[in-house]
Amino acid sequence: MTATSLVRLIAFLLLAAFITMPQGFAFLFEPLIAPGAPAIYNQGSLLVLTLQHLRTVCLATIASTVLAVALGIFVTRPSGAEFLPLSRSLVNIGQTFPPIAVLAIAVPLVGFGEKPTFIALFLYGLLPIFENTLTGLTQVSPLALEAARGMGMNARQRLVQVELPLALPVILAGIRLSVIISLGTATIGSTVAAKGLGEVIIAGLQSNNIAFVLQGGLVVALLAVLIHDGLGLVERVAARKLGRFLNEVP
Amino acid sequence: MVPPRPALSFDHLGFVIAVLIGIALFAAPFATYRATRIASGEARLVIEALPFSMAAALALVALGVALGAVLARDPLGRLGSAVIGLAVLLPSLGLSAGYLTPADNNFARVSPSLGFWLLSLSFSLLAVDALARMRLGPFGRLAALAVGASALALLLLSGIWDDLSILKEYDTRADSFWREARQHLLLAFGSLAAACLFGIPLGVASHRLRTLRTAVMQSLSIVQTVPSIALFGLLMAPLGAVAASVPLAAALGIRGIGAAPAFFALFLYALLPIVANTVAGLNQVPAAVVDAARGMGMSARQRLLGVEMPLALPVILAGIRIVLVQNLGLATVAALIGGGGFGAFVFQGIGQTAIDLVLLGALPTVALSFGASVVLDALVDLSKGTTPA
Amino acid sequence: MIEIDRLTKRYGATLVVEDVSFNVEEGTLTVVVGTSGAGKSTLLRMINRLVEPSAGRVLIDGEDTRTIPEDELRHRIGYVIQGYGLFPHRNVADNIATVPRLLRWDRKRIAQRVEELLDLFQLDPAEFAHKFPHELSGGQQQRVGVARALAARPALLLMDEPFGALDAVIRSKAQDDLIAIQRRLGATIVLVTHDMNEAFHLGDRIAVMDQARLLQYATPAELLMRPADDFVERLVGTVERPFRLLSLTPVREALEAGHAEGEPIAASESLHDALSRLLWTGRKALPVADSSGAIIGRVSVDKILQHGRPLP
Ligand SMILES: Nc1ncnc2c1ncn2[C@@H]1O[C@H](COP(=O)(O)OP(=O)(O)O)[C@@H](O)[C@H]1O
Ligand SMILES: [Mg+2]
């Protein structure tokens, strides 16, 4: 077992221990708080909040992935080629929108709660996945495609057997980016009353309880780092076969 | 050579745009009227939102644009028709606000609605598509940005939009708007400057020392992964003792500790792109060039400043572009911990369910990020032009 | 037999291939040679309809290729390109199995075929079947590329600069291997190259193209002795012409009765090789042996030199 995977394991165990039995860590946070204030978040279960947080991110990412990959495939086919330049510019422009703006604009349209958060995560999550799908599909070696055509693969066979597998590591990198952005945006989602770990931080800010803020921050941060790491692992497995991609995937 | 496409033929994107225009004109409300700032809105179709002659003129122009979008292929023509569309649409929104607001009523609010947004979306799509197909050079793009910005400034200064709800929102808090604007820019640009001062030398050092590079990159990429609000939170504890109390977003009643943790967090976020791009930029300097410089007797310092850095500049600038756009967006979140900036309006607006207030914070942010990305993209291109790779 | 009948390709107003006709006999290797941009690749790609002809047709054993669905046609025609286009995400065995899978052969048959081909191309199945393309050397990749094209026993093999990416030493070995495999399988091959040496080395017949047109279609010896025009003459190389001619002629053709000292040369080797040996050893003649090793006569410098010029 390498040092990094050991660190990974320890981080995971710590996180799991903390969200299931936060009271056990109270002694660490007591020095930070005013006398009499609670040292550990007491307005809900950290475990439940974590799961709700993850559920929102997960659902939004699945939805973004399906749509973004489908769109990416569409604009790289001859029938959708007319939309390619526009869609590239739109992705560039879209990424100049801060996620919080998307979240804020969604509230008046659909009200408070999970919905605006989901919409913001979904819309904003589309961008990196779509962009990477485009990159992945357009950088497929023209030689491999020529060979595929020459061997009599039809358009669907080329897409499924050649283009998508070759683009997969890049698409996965897009999904990973999207998940990480979503984890952060979902945290801010608590300002519009979405259930999630942002609640802990907001509660801490409202009651001026640094311990809460720190707990929320730590859980979200650890979660993000672990997920980022885990998805990176998946990417590397996918890229391993394609030796030439190994260096390109960060 | 691919044979040129006929100038008149059916265009799929144009078809989508035409459908959007059709929906916007006939099936979607153009503006929303509210009796008070937070009352629920009443929808007004184009024909109800404008005097008949204006409504007819707008509809005719929009249909003309739709027709052009379907039939015309020439990007210049498409851009022209999109610009004409916008030139008619944007002022008519202001006229509509004046028309719908009863005289001497200071409480009523008129804001753009789905139809307006769809129309401006359609026209902008057409313009963006045309611009993308024209493949403008850096100066062309800067010029297009300047024209757009001037037109926007003209609309705002002329007073034609003054009856719109968002400008009424602005009117009642003009002072704090500019204060938050300054704070926003200070956070975004200040942390960028700090990150450059610290990050570029760190990048140069990392380029030379492999061990340093691995350590720096790994820790910075972990920092990048941590969501902004969590990082703010984590920084509050260590910085907490120092901070003075500042009243926070009223609706949330949050009391926080100001701009320091926000600034520091933005600085940390900014480091990775700056350091990584400095290293990447230096890495792609051809070894032969550095060798030649050495052969001519240039000192290490002269090589770095005279040869390597200029050649790495486009990549470093690309890193600065990433950071600036990212910072302008993240700075909105700073308001949550009392850091100020346009986010203050966003969070207040969320608290009061006042969309106009949300937009007052969100739209300038988006405009700033957009402008910054266009300008820096152009700079990146220009720096590539002077240093052929 | 492959009949190429007045094939023409136009892009806009430019003619890229103009009215090209020739026939390729079954079991022969035809080389299409010409400078870059002559239209060779386009001609080749019209045979498997990767490019649709503007006019003209291609018949394979009398069957017009336009009557066969595109993909089906390509399943029946092997195709090798410069750089090979191996699928980087599939291992060697899966790469070779591509067309048999498209044709839904059963697994056992595919496995057998893959093994057979790996053997044929001197790639040990145990070692190579599960390697990925990026783990192979250039020469190995090239062999996998050809093996993949041959997998479904195509009626015709098209090769577009198949050796272009190899360095000189490996290239000449790969060329010899191709000849051996072609003889062994009796395959029909159309190969495109810009390299005249390669054309002479490989071709049973050579088609010379320039600026979209077919200038001459002939055997290598005819090309040397009766070039159709100045361009062909320059292309075959006036300086190397005698040596090319000697390379094409087996020792047997210059056999004379008599005795000579030294190590015998095989009757099937070329006069070029014989001359080279004579020059190096400083002799006037060499003994000639037949395939069983028995001496059947001798070959002399004077006689060889007579073969290095066109017949009157
Ligand atoms: N799809 C195409 N569109 C326009 N011109 C083409 C196309 N494909 C090839 N050409 C032109 O046709 C000519 C012949 O090309 P090609 O057949 O590839 O030549 P070769 O293989 O002999 O080098 C070249 O000038 C090339 O530019
Ligand atoms: Mg070619």
Short mmCIF file of N, CA, C and O in Angstrom, two decimals, chain A residues 141 143-154 157-158 161-162 165-166 240-244, chain C residues 45 48 50 71 74-75 77 79 81-90 98-99 102 132 134 148:
data_model
loop_
_atom_site.label_atom_id
_atom_site.label_comp_id
_atom_site.label_asym_id
_atom_site.label_seq_id
_atom_site.Cartn_x
_atom_site.Cartn_y
_atom_site.Cartn_z
N SER A 141 -8.24 10.13 -32.78
CA SER A 141 -7.28 10.07 -33.88
C SER A 141 -8.00 9.88 -35.22
O SER A 141 -8.75 8.93 -35.39
N LEU A 143 -6.80 8.87 -37.84
CA LEU A 143 -6.34 7.62 -38.44
C LEU A 143 -7.22 6.46 -37.99
O LEU A 143 -7.63 5.63 -38.80
N ALA A 144 -7.51 6.42 -36.68
CA ALA A 144 -8.35 5.34 -36.16
C ALA A 144 -9.73 5.40 -36.80
O ALA A 144 -10.32 4.37 -37.16
N LEU A 145 -10.23 6.63 -36.99
CA LEU A 145 -11.55 6.78 -37.59
C LEU A 145 -11.55 6.35 -39.05
O LEU A 145 -12.48 5.69 -39.53
N GLU A 146 -10.49 6.73 -39.75
CA GLU A 146 -10.36 6.36 -41.16
C GLU A 146 -10.31 4.83 -41.27
O GLU A 146 -10.98 4.23 -42.10
N ALA A 147 -9.52 4.22 -40.37
CA ALA A 147 -9.42 2.77 -40.40
C ALA A 147 -10.79 2.14 -40.10
O ALA A 147 -11.20 1.18 -40.76
N ALA A 148 -11.51 2.72 -39.14
CA ALA A 148 -12.82 2.17 -38.78
C ALA A 148 -13.77 2.24 -39.96
O ALA A 148 -14.49 1.29 -40.28
N ARG A 149 -13.75 3.38 -40.65
CA ARG A 149 -14.60 3.53 -41.82
C ARG A 149 -14.17 2.54 -42.90
O ARG A 149 -15.01 1.88 -43.52
N GLY A 150 -12.87 2.43 -43.09
CA GLY A 150 -12.34 1.55 -44.12
C GLY A 150 -12.68 0.09 -43.86
O GLY A 150 -12.76 -0.70 -44.79
N MET A 151 -12.86 -0.27 -42.58
CA MET A 151 -13.20 -1.66 -42.29
C MET A 151 -14.70 -1.89 -42.33
O MET A 151 -15.17 -2.98 -42.00
N GLY A 152 -15.45 -0.85 -42.69
CA GLY A 152 -16.88 -1.03 -42.86
C GLY A 152 -17.67 -0.93 -41.57
O GLY A 152 -18.71 -1.57 -41.43
N MET A 153 -17.20 -0.12 -40.60
CA MET A 153 -18.04 0.15 -39.44
C MET A 153 -19.02 1.24 -39.84
O MET A 153 -18.63 2.23 -40.45
N ASN A 154 -20.29 1.08 -39.46
CA ASN A 154 -21.23 2.15 -39.76
C ASN A 154 -21.12 3.23 -38.69
O ASN A 154 -20.38 3.08 -37.71
N GLN A 157 -21.58 2.13 -35.09
CA GLN A 157 -20.50 1.27 -34.61
C GLN A 157 -19.24 2.10 -34.34
O GLN A 157 -18.53 1.87 -33.37
N ARG A 158 -18.98 3.07 -35.21
CA ARG A 158 -17.81 3.92 -35.00
C ARG A 158 -17.95 4.69 -33.70
O ARG A 158 -17.02 4.80 -32.90
N GLN A 161 -17.99 1.96 -30.67
CA GLN A 161 -16.82 1.10 -30.51
C GLN A 161 -15.50 1.86 -30.57
O GLN A 161 -14.49 1.37 -30.08
N VAL A 162 -15.50 3.03 -31.18
CA VAL A 162 -14.23 3.73 -31.33
C VAL A 162 -14.24 5.11 -30.63
O VAL A 162 -13.44 5.37 -29.74
N PRO A 165 -15.25 5.17 -26.55
CA PRO A 165 -14.19 4.62 -25.69
C PRO A 165 -12.93 5.48 -25.70
O PRO A 165 -12.29 5.65 -24.65
N LEU A 166 -12.59 6.05 -26.84
CA LEU A 166 -11.37 6.87 -26.89
C LEU A 166 -11.57 8.20 -26.17
O LEU A 166 -10.63 8.76 -25.63
N ARG A 240 -5.67 3.92 -18.56
CA ARG A 240 -4.47 3.10 -18.54
C ARG A 240 -4.26 2.36 -19.86
O ARG A 240 -3.16 2.28 -20.38
N LYS A 241 -5.36 1.82 -20.38
CA LYS A 241 -5.25 1.06 -21.62
C LYS A 241 -4.76 1.96 -22.75
O LYS A 241 -4.06 1.51 -23.65
N LEU A 242 -5.19 3.21 -22.70
CA LEU A 242 -4.84 4.11 -23.80
C LEU A 242 -3.55 4.80 -23.42
O LEU A 242 -3.55 5.92 -22.98
N GLY A 243 -2.43 4.11 -23.56
CA GLY A 243 -1.17 4.62 -23.06
C GLY A 243 -0.92 6.05 -23.44
O GLY A 243 -0.41 6.85 -22.66
N ARG A 244 -1.34 6.43 -24.64
CA ARG A 244 -0.99 7.77 -25.09
C ARG A 244 -1.75 8.84 -24.34
O ARG A 244 -1.39 10.01 -24.38
N ARG C 45 -9.16 5.11 -52.50
CA ARG C 45 -10.35 5.23 -51.65
C ARG C 45 -11.64 5.16 -52.44
O ARG C 45 -12.71 4.98 -51.86
N ASN C 48 -12.81 1.29 -52.37
CA ASN C 48 -13.70 0.82 -51.29
C ASN C 48 -14.77 1.86 -50.93
O ASN C 48 -15.39 1.79 -49.88
N LEU C 50 -14.71 4.84 -49.90
CA LEU C 50 -14.56 5.87 -48.88
C LEU C 50 -14.71 7.22 -49.55
O LEU C 50 -15.06 8.22 -48.93
N ASP C 71 -20.87 -0.61 -46.37
CA ASP C 71 -20.17 -1.27 -45.28
C ASP C 71 -19.84 -2.71 -45.63
O ASP C 71 -18.76 -3.21 -45.32
N ARG C 74 -16.84 -2.88 -47.75
CA ARG C 74 -15.59 -2.68 -47.01
C ARG C 74 -15.24 -3.88 -46.13
O ARG C 74 -14.07 -4.10 -45.84
N HIS C 75 -16.25 -4.63 -45.72
CA HIS C 75 -15.93 -5.86 -44.99
C HIS C 75 -15.16 -6.82 -45.90
O HIS C 75 -14.40 -7.65 -45.43
N ILE C 77 -13.09 -5.90 -48.37
CA ILE C 77 -11.85 -5.32 -48.88
C ILE C 77 -10.98 -4.90 -47.70
O ILE C 77 -11.41 -4.10 -46.87
N TYR C 79 -8.00 -2.89 -45.76
CA TYR C 79 -7.55 -1.52 -45.98
C TYR C 79 -6.47 -1.20 -44.95
O TYR C 79 -6.70 -1.31 -43.75
N ILE C 81 -3.59 1.79 -43.87
CA ILE C 81 -3.17 3.16 -44.16
C ILE C 81 -1.83 3.46 -43.50
O ILE C 81 -1.41 2.74 -42.60
N GLN C 82 -1.23 4.52 -43.98
CA GLN C 82 0.01 4.98 -43.33
C GLN C 82 -0.31 5.36 -41.89
O GLN C 82 -1.26 6.09 -41.65
N GLY C 83 0.44 4.86 -40.93
CA GLY C 83 0.12 5.10 -39.53
C GLY C 83 -0.84 4.06 -38.97
O GLY C 83 -1.09 4.02 -37.77
N TYR C 84 -1.41 3.26 -39.83
CA TYR C 84 -2.20 2.05 -39.51
C TYR C 84 -3.55 2.30 -38.87
O TYR C 84 -4.48 1.53 -39.08
N GLY C 85 -3.70 3.35 -38.02
CA GLY C 85 -4.99 3.58 -37.38
C GLY C 85 -5.42 2.44 -36.49
O GLY C 85 -6.61 2.11 -36.41
N LEU C 86 -4.45 1.81 -35.81
CA LEU C 86 -4.84 0.78 -34.83
C LEU C 86 -5.68 1.44 -33.75
O LEU C 86 -5.46 2.59 -33.41
N PHE C 87 -6.64 0.68 -33.18
CA PHE C 87 -7.46 1.24 -32.12
C PHE C 87 -6.68 1.20 -30.81
O PHE C 87 -6.38 0.13 -30.31
N PRO C 88 -6.37 2.36 -30.25
CA PRO C 88 -5.50 2.38 -29.07
C PRO C 88 -6.16 1.75 -27.85
O PRO C 88 -5.48 1.38 -26.91
N HIS C 89 -7.50 1.63 -27.86
CA HIS C 89 -8.17 1.07 -26.67
C HIS C 89 -8.39 -0.42 -26.78
O HIS C 89 -9.03 -1.01 -25.92
N ARG C 90 -7.91 -1.03 -27.87
CA ARG C 90 -8.11 -2.47 -28.01
C ARG C 90 -6.76 -3.14 -28.13
O ARG C 90 -5.86 -2.61 -28.79
N THR C 98 -11.45 -7.16 -35.40
CA THR C 98 -12.49 -6.15 -35.65
C THR C 98 -13.50 -6.57 -36.73
O THR C 98 -14.70 -6.63 -36.47
N VAL C 99 -13.02 -6.87 -37.92
CA VAL C 99 -13.97 -7.17 -39.00
C VAL C 99 -14.69 -8.50 -38.77
O VAL C 99 -15.91 -8.57 -38.92
N LEU C 102 -17.49 -7.71 -36.66
CA LEU C 102 -18.56 -7.00 -37.36
C LEU C 102 -19.38 -7.99 -38.19
O LEU C 102 -20.58 -7.82 -38.38
N PHE C 132 -1.21 -3.80 -25.99
CA PHE C 132 -1.91 -2.69 -26.61
C PHE C 132 -0.99 -2.01 -27.62
O PHE C 132 0.23 -2.10 -27.51
N HIS C 134 0.18 0.83 -28.15
CA HIS C 134 1.28 1.71 -27.76
C HIS C 134 2.45 0.93 -27.17
O HIS C 134 3.51 1.49 -26.94
N ARG C 148 -4.77 -7.19 -39.37
CA ARG C 148 -6.16 -6.79 -39.16
C ARG C 148 -6.90 -6.68 -40.48
O ARG C 148 -8.06 -7.08 -40.60
#
